[in-house]
PDB file of N, CA, C and O in Angstrom:
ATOM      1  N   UNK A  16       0.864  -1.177   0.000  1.00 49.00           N
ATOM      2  CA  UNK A  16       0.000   0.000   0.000  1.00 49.00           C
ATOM      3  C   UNK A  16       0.902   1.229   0.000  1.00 49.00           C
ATOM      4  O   UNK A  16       1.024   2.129   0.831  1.00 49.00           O
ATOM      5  N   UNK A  17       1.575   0.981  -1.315  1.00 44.00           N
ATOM      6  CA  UNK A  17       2.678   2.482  -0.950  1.00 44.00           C
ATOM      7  C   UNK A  17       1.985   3.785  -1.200  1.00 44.00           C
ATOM      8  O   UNK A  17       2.364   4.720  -0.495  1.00 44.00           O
ATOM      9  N   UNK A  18       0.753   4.092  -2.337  1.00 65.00           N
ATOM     10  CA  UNK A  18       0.238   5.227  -2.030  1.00 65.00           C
ATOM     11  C   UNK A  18      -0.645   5.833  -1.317  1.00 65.00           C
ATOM     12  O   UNK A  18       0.466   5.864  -0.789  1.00 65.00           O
ATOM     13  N   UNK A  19      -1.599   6.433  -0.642  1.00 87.00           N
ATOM     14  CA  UNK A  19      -2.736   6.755   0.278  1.00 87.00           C
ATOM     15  C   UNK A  19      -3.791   6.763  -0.271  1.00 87.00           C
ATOM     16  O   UNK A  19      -3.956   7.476  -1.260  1.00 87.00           O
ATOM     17  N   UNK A  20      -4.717   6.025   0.191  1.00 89.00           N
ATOM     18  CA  UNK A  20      -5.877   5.535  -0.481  1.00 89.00           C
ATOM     19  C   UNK A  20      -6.687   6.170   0.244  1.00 89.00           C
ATOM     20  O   UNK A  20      -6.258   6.430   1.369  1.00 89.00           O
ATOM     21  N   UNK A  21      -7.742   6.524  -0.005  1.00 95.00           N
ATOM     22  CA  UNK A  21      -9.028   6.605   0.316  1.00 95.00           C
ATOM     23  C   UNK A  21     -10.127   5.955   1.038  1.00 95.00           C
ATOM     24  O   UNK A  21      -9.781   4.774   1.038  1.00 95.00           O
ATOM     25  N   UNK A  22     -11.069   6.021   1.554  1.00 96.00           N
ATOM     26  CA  UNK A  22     -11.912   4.999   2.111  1.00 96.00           C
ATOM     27  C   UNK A  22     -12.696   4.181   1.060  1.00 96.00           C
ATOM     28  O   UNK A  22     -13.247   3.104   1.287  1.00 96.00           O
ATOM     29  N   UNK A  23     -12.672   4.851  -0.151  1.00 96.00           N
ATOM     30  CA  UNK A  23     -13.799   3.788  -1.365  1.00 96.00           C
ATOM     31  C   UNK A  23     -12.856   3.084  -2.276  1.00 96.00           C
ATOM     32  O   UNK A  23     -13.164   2.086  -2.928  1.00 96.00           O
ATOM     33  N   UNK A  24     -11.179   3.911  -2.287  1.00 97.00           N
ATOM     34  CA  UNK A  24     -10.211   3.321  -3.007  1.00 97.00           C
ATOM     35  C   UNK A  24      -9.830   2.253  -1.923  1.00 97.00           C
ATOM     36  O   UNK A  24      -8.788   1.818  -2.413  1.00 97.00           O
ATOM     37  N   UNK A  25     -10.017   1.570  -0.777  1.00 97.00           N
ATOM     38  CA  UNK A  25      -9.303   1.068   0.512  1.00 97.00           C
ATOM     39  C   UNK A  25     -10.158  -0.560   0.444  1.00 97.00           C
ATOM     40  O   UNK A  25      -9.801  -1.735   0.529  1.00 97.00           O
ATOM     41  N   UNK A  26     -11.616   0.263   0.217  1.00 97.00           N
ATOM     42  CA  UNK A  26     -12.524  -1.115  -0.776  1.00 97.00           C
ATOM     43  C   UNK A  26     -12.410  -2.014  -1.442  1.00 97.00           C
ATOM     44  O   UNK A  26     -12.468  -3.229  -1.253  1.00 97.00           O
ATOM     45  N   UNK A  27     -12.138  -1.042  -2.745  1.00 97.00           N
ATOM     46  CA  UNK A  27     -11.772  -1.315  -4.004  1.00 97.00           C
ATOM     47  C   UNK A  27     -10.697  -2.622  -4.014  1.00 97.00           C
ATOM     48  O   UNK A  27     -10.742  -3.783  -4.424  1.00 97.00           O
ATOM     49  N   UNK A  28      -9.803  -1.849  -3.395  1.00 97.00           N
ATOM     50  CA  UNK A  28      -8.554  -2.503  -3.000  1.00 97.00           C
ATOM     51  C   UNK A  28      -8.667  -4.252  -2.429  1.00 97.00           C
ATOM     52  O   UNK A  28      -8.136  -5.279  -2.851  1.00 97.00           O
ATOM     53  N   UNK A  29      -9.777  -3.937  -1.101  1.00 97.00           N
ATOM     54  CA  UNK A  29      -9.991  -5.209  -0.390  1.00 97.00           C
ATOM     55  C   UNK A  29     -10.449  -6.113  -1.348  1.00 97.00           C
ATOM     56  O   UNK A  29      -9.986  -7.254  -1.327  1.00 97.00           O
ATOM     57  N   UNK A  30     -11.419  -5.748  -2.323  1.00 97.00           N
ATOM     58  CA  UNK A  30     -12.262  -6.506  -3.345  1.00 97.00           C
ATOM     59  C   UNK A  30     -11.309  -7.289  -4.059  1.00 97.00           C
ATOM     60  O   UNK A  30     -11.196  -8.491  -3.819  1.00 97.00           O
ATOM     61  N   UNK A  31     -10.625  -6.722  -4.900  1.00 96.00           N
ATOM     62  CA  UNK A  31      -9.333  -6.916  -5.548  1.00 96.00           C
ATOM     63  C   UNK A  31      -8.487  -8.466  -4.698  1.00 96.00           C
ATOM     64  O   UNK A  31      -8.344  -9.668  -4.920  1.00 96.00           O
ATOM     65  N   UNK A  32      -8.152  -7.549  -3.769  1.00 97.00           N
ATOM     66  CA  UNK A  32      -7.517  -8.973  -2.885  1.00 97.00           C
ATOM     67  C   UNK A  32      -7.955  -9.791  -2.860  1.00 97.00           C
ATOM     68  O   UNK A  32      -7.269 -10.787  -3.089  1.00 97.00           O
ATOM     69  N   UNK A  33      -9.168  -9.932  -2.613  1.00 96.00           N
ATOM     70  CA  UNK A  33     -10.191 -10.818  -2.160  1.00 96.00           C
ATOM     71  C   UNK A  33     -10.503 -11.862  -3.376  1.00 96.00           C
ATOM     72  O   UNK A  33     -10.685 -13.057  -3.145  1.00 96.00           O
ATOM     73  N   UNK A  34     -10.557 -11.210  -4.924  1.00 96.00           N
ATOM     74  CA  UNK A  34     -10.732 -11.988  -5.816  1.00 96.00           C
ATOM     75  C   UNK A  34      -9.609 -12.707  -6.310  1.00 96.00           C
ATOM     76  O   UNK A  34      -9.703 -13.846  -6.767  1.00 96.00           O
ATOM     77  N   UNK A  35      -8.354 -11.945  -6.212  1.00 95.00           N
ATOM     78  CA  UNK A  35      -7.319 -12.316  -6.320  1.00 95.00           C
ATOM     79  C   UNK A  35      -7.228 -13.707  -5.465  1.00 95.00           C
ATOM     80  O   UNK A  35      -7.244 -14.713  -6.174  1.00 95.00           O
ATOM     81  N   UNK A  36      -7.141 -13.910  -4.155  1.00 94.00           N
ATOM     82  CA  UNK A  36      -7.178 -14.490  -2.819  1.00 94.00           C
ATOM     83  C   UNK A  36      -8.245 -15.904  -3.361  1.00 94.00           C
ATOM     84  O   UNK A  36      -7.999 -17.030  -2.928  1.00 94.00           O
ATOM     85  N   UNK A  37      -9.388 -15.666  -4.314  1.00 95.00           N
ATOM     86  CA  UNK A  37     -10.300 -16.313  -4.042  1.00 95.00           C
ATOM     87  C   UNK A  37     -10.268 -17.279  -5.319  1.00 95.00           C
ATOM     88  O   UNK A  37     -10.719 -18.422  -5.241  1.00 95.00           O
ATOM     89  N   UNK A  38      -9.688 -16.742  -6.559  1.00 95.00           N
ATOM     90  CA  UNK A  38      -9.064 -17.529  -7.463  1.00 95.00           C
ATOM     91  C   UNK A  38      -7.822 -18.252  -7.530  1.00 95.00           C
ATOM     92  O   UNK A  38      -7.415 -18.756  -8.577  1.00 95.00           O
ATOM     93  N   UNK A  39      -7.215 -18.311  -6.432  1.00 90.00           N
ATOM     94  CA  UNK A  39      -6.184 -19.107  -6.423  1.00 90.00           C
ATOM     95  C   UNK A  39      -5.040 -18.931  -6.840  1.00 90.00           C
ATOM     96  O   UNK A  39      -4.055 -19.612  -6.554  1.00 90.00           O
ATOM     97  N   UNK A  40      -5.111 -17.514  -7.919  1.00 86.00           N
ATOM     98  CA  UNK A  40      -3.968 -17.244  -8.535  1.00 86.00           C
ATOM     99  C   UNK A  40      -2.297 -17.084  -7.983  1.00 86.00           C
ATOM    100  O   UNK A  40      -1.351 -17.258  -8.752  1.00 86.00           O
ATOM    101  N   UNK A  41      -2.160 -16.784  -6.766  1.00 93.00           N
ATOM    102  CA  UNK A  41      -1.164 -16.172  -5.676  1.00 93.00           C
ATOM    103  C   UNK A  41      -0.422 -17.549  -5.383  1.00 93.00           C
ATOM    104  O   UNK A  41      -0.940 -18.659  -5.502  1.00 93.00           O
ATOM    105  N   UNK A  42       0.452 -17.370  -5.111  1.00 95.00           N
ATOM    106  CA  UNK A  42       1.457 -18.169  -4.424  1.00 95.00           C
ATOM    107  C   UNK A  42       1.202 -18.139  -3.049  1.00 95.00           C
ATOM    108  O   UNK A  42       0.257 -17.492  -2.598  1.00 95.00           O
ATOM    109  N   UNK A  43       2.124 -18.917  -2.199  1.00 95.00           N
ATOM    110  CA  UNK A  43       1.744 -18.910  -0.150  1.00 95.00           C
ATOM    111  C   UNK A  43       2.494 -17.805  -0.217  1.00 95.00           C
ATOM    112  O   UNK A  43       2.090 -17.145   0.741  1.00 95.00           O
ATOM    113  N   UNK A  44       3.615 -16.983  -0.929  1.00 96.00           N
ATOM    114  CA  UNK A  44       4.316 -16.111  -0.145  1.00 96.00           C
ATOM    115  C   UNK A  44       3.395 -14.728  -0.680  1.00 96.00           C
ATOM    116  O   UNK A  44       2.988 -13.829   0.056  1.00 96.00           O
ATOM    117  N   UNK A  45       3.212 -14.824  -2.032  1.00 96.00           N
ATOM    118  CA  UNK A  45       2.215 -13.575  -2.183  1.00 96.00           C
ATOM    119  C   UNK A  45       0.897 -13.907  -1.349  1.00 96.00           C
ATOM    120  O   UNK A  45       0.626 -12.916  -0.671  1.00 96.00           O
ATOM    121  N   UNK A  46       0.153 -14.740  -1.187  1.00 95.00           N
ATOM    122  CA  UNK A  46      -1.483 -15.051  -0.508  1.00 95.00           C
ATOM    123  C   UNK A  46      -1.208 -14.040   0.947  1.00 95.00           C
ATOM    124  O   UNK A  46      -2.061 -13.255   1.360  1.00 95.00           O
ATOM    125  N   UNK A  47       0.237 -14.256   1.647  1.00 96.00           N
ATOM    126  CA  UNK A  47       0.383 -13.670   3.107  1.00 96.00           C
ATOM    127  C   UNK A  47       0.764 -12.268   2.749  1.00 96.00           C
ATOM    128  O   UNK A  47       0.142 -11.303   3.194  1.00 96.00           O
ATOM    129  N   UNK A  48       1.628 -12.176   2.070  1.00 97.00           N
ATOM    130  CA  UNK A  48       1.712 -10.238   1.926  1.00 97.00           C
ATOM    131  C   UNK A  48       0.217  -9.804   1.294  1.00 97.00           C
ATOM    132  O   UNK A  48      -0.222  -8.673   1.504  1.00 97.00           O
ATOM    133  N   UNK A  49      -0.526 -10.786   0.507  1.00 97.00           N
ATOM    134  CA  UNK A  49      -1.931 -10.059   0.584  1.00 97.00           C
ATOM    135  C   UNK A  49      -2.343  -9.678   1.417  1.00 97.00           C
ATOM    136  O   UNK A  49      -2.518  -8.479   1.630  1.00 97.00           O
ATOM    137  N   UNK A  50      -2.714 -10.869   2.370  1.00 97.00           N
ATOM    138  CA  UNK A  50      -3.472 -10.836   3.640  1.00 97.00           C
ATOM    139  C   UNK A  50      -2.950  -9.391   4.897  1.00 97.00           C
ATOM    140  O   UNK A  50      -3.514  -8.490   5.518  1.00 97.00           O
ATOM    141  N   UNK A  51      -1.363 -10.009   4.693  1.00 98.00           N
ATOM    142  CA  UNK A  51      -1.094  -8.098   5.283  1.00 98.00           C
ATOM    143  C   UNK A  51      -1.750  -7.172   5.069  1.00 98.00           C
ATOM    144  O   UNK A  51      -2.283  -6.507   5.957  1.00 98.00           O
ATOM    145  N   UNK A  52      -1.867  -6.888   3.552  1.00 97.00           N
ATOM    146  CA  UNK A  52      -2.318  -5.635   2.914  1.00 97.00           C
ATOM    147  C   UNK A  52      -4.103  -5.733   3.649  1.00 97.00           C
ATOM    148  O   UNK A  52      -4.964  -5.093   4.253  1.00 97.00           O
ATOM    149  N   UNK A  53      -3.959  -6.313   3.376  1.00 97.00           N
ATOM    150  CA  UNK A  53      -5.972  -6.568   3.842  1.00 97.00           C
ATOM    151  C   UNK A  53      -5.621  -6.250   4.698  1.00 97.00           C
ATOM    152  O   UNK A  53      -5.714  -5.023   4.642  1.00 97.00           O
ATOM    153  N   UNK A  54      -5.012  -6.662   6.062  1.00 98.00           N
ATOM    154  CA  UNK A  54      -5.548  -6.695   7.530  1.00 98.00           C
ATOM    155  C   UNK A  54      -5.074  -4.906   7.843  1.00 98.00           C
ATOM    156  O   UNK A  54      -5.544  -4.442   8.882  1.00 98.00           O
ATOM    157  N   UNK A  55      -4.223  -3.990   7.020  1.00 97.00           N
ATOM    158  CA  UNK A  55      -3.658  -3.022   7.265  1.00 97.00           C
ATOM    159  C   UNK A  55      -5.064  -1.948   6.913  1.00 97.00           C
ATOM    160  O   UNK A  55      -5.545  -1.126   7.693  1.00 97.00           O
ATOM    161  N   UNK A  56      -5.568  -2.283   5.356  1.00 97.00           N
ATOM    162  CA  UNK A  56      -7.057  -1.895   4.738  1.00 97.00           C
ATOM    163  C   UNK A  56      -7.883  -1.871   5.785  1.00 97.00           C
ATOM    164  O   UNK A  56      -8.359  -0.820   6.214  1.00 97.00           O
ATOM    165  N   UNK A  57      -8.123  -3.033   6.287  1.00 97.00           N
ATOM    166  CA  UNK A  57      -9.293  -3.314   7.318  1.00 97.00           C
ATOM    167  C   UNK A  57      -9.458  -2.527   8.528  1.00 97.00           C
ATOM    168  O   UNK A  57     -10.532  -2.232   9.053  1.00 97.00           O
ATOM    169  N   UNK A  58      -8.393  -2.242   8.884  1.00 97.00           N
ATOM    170  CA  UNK A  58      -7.839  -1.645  10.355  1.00 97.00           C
ATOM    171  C   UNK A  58      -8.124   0.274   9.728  1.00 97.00           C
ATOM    172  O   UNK A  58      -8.806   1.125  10.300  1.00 97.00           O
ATOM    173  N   UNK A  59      -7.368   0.421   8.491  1.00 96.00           N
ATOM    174  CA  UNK A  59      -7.988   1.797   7.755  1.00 96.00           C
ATOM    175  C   UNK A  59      -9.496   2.672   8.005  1.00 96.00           C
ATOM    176  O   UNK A  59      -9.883   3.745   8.469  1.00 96.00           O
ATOM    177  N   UNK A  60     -10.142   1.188   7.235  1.00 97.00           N
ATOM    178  CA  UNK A  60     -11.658   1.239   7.261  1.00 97.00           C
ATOM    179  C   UNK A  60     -12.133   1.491   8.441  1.00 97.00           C
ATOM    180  O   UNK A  60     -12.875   2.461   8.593  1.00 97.00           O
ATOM    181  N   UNK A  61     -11.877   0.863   9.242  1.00 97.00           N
ATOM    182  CA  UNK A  61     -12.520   0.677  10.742  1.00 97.00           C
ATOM    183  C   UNK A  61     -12.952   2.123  11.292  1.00 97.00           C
ATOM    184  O   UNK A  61     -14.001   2.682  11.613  1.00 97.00           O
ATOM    185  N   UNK A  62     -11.030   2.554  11.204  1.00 97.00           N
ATOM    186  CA  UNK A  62     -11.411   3.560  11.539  1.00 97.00           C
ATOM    187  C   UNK A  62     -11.848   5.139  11.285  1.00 97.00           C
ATOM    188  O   UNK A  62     -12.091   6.051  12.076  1.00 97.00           O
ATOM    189  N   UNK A  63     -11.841   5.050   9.550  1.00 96.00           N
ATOM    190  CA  UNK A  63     -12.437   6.016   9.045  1.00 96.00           C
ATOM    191  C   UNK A  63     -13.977   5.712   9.582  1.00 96.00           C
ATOM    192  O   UNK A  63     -14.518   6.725  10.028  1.00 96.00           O
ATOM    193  N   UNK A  64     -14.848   4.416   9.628  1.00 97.00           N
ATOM    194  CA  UNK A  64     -16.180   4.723   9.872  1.00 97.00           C
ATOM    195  C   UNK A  64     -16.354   4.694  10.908  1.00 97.00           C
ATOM    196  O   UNK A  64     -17.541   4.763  11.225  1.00 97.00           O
ATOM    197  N   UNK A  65     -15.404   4.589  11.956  1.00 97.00           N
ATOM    198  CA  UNK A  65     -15.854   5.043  13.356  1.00 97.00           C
ATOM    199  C   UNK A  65     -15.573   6.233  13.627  1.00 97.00           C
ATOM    200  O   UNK A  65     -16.286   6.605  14.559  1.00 97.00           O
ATOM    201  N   UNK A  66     -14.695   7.244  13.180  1.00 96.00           N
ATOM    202  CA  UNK A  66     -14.526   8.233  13.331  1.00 96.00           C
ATOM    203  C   UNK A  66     -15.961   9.220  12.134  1.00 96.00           C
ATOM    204  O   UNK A  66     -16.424  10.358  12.211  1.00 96.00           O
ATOM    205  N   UNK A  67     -16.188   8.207  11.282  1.00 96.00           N
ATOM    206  CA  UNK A  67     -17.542   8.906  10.649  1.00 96.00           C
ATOM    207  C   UNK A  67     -18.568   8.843  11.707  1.00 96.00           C
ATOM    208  O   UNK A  67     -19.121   9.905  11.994  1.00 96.00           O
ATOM    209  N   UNK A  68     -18.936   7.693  12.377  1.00 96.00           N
ATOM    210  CA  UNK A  68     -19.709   7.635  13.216  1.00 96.00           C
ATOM    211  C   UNK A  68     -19.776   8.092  14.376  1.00 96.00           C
ATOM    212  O   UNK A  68     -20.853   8.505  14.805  1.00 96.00           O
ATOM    213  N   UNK A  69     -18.653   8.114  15.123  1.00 96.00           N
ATOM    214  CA  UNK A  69     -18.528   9.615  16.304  1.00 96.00           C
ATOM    215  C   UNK A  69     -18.779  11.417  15.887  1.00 96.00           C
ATOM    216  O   UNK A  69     -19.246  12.295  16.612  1.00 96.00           O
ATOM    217  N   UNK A  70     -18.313  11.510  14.573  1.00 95.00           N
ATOM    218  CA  UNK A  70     -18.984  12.434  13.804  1.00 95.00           C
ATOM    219  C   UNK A  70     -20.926  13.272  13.507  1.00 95.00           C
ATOM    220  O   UNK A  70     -21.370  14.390  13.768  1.00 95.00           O
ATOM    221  N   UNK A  71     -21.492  12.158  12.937  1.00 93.00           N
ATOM    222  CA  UNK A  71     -22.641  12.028  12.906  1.00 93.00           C
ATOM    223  C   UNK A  71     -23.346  11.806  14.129  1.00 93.00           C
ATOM    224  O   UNK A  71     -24.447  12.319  14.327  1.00 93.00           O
ATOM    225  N   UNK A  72     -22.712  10.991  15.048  1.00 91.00           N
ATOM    226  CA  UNK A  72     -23.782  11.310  16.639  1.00 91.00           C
ATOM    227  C   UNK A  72     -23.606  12.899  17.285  1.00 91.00           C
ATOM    228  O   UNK A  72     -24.529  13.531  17.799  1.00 91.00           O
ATOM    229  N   UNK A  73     -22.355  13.329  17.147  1.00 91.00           N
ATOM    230  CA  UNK A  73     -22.274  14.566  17.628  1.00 91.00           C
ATOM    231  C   UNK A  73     -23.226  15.632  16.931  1.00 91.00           C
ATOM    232  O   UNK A  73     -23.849  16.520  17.515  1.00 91.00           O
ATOM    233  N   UNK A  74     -23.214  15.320  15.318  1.00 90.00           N
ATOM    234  CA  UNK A  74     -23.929  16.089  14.889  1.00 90.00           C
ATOM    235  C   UNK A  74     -25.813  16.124  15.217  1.00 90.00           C
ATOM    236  O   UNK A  74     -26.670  16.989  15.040  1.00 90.00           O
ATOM    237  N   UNK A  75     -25.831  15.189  15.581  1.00 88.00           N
ATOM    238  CA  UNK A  75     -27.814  14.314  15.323  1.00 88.00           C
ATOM    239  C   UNK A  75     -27.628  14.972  16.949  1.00 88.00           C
ATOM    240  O   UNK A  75     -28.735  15.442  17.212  1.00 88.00           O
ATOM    241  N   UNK A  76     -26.542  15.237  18.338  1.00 86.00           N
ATOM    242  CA  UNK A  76     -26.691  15.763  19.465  1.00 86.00           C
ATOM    243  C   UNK A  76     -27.070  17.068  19.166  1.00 86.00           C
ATOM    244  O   UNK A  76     -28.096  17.449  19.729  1.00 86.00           O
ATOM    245  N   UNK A  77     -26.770  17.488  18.770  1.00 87.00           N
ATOM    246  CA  UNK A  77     -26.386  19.183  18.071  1.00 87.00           C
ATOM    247  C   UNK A  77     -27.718  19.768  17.338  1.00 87.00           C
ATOM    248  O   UNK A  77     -28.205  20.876  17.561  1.00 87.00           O
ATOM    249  N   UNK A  78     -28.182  18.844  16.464  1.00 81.00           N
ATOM    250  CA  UNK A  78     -29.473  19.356  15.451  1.00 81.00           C
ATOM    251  C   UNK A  78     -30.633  18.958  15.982  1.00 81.00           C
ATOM    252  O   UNK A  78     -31.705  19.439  15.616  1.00 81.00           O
ATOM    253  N   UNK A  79     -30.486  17.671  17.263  1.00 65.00           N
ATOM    254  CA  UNK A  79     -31.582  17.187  17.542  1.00 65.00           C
ATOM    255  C   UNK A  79     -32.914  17.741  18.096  1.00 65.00           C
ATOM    256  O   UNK A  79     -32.743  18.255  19.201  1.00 65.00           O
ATOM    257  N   UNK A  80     -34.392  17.798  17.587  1.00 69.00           N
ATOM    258  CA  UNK A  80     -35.022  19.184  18.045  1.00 69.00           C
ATOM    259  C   UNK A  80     -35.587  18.684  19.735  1.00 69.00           C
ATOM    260  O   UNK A  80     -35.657  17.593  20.302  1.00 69.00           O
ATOM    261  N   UNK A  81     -35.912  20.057  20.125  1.00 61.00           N
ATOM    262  CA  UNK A  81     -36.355  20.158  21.608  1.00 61.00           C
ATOM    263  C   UNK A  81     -37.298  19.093  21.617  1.00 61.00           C
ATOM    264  O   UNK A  81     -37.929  18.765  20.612  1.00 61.00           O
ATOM    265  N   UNK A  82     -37.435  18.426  22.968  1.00 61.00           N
ATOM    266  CA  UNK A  82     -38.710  17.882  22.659  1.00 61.00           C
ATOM    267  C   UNK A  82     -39.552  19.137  23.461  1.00 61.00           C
ATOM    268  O   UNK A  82     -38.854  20.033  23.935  1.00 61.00           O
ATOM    269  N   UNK A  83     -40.859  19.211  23.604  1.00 55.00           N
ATOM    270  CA  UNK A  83     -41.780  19.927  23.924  1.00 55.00           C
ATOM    271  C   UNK A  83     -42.574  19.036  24.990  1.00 55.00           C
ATOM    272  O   UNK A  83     -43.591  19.476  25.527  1.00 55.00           O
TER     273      UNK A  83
END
């Protein structure tokens, strides 16, 4: 993962592996530097949507109307 990906390019990416991974094509020494790359993606993801999601509760605290 030498360049900086994105959260939909980080996807993309996993998908990729995954088909790669799932056709058999890879060798044992490439299948494990895949799996690196995935588990590094995964850990990415996580926390872009938890940090989306601490985001959006603060906001829904913020806009939420009075009750009456």
């Amino acid at each position: 993962m030498a360049e900086k990906l994105n959260f939909e390019q980080s996807l993309e990416r996993l998908e990729s592996i995954s088909q790669q991974m799932e056709a058999g094509e890879v060798s044992l020494d490439q299948a494990v530097e895949l799996y690196a790359e995935a588990a590094k993606l995964i850990s990415f993801c996580n926390k872009k949507l938890a940090a989306a999601q601490t985001k959006i509760e603060k906001l829904m605290e913020t806009t939420a109307p009075l009750e009456e």
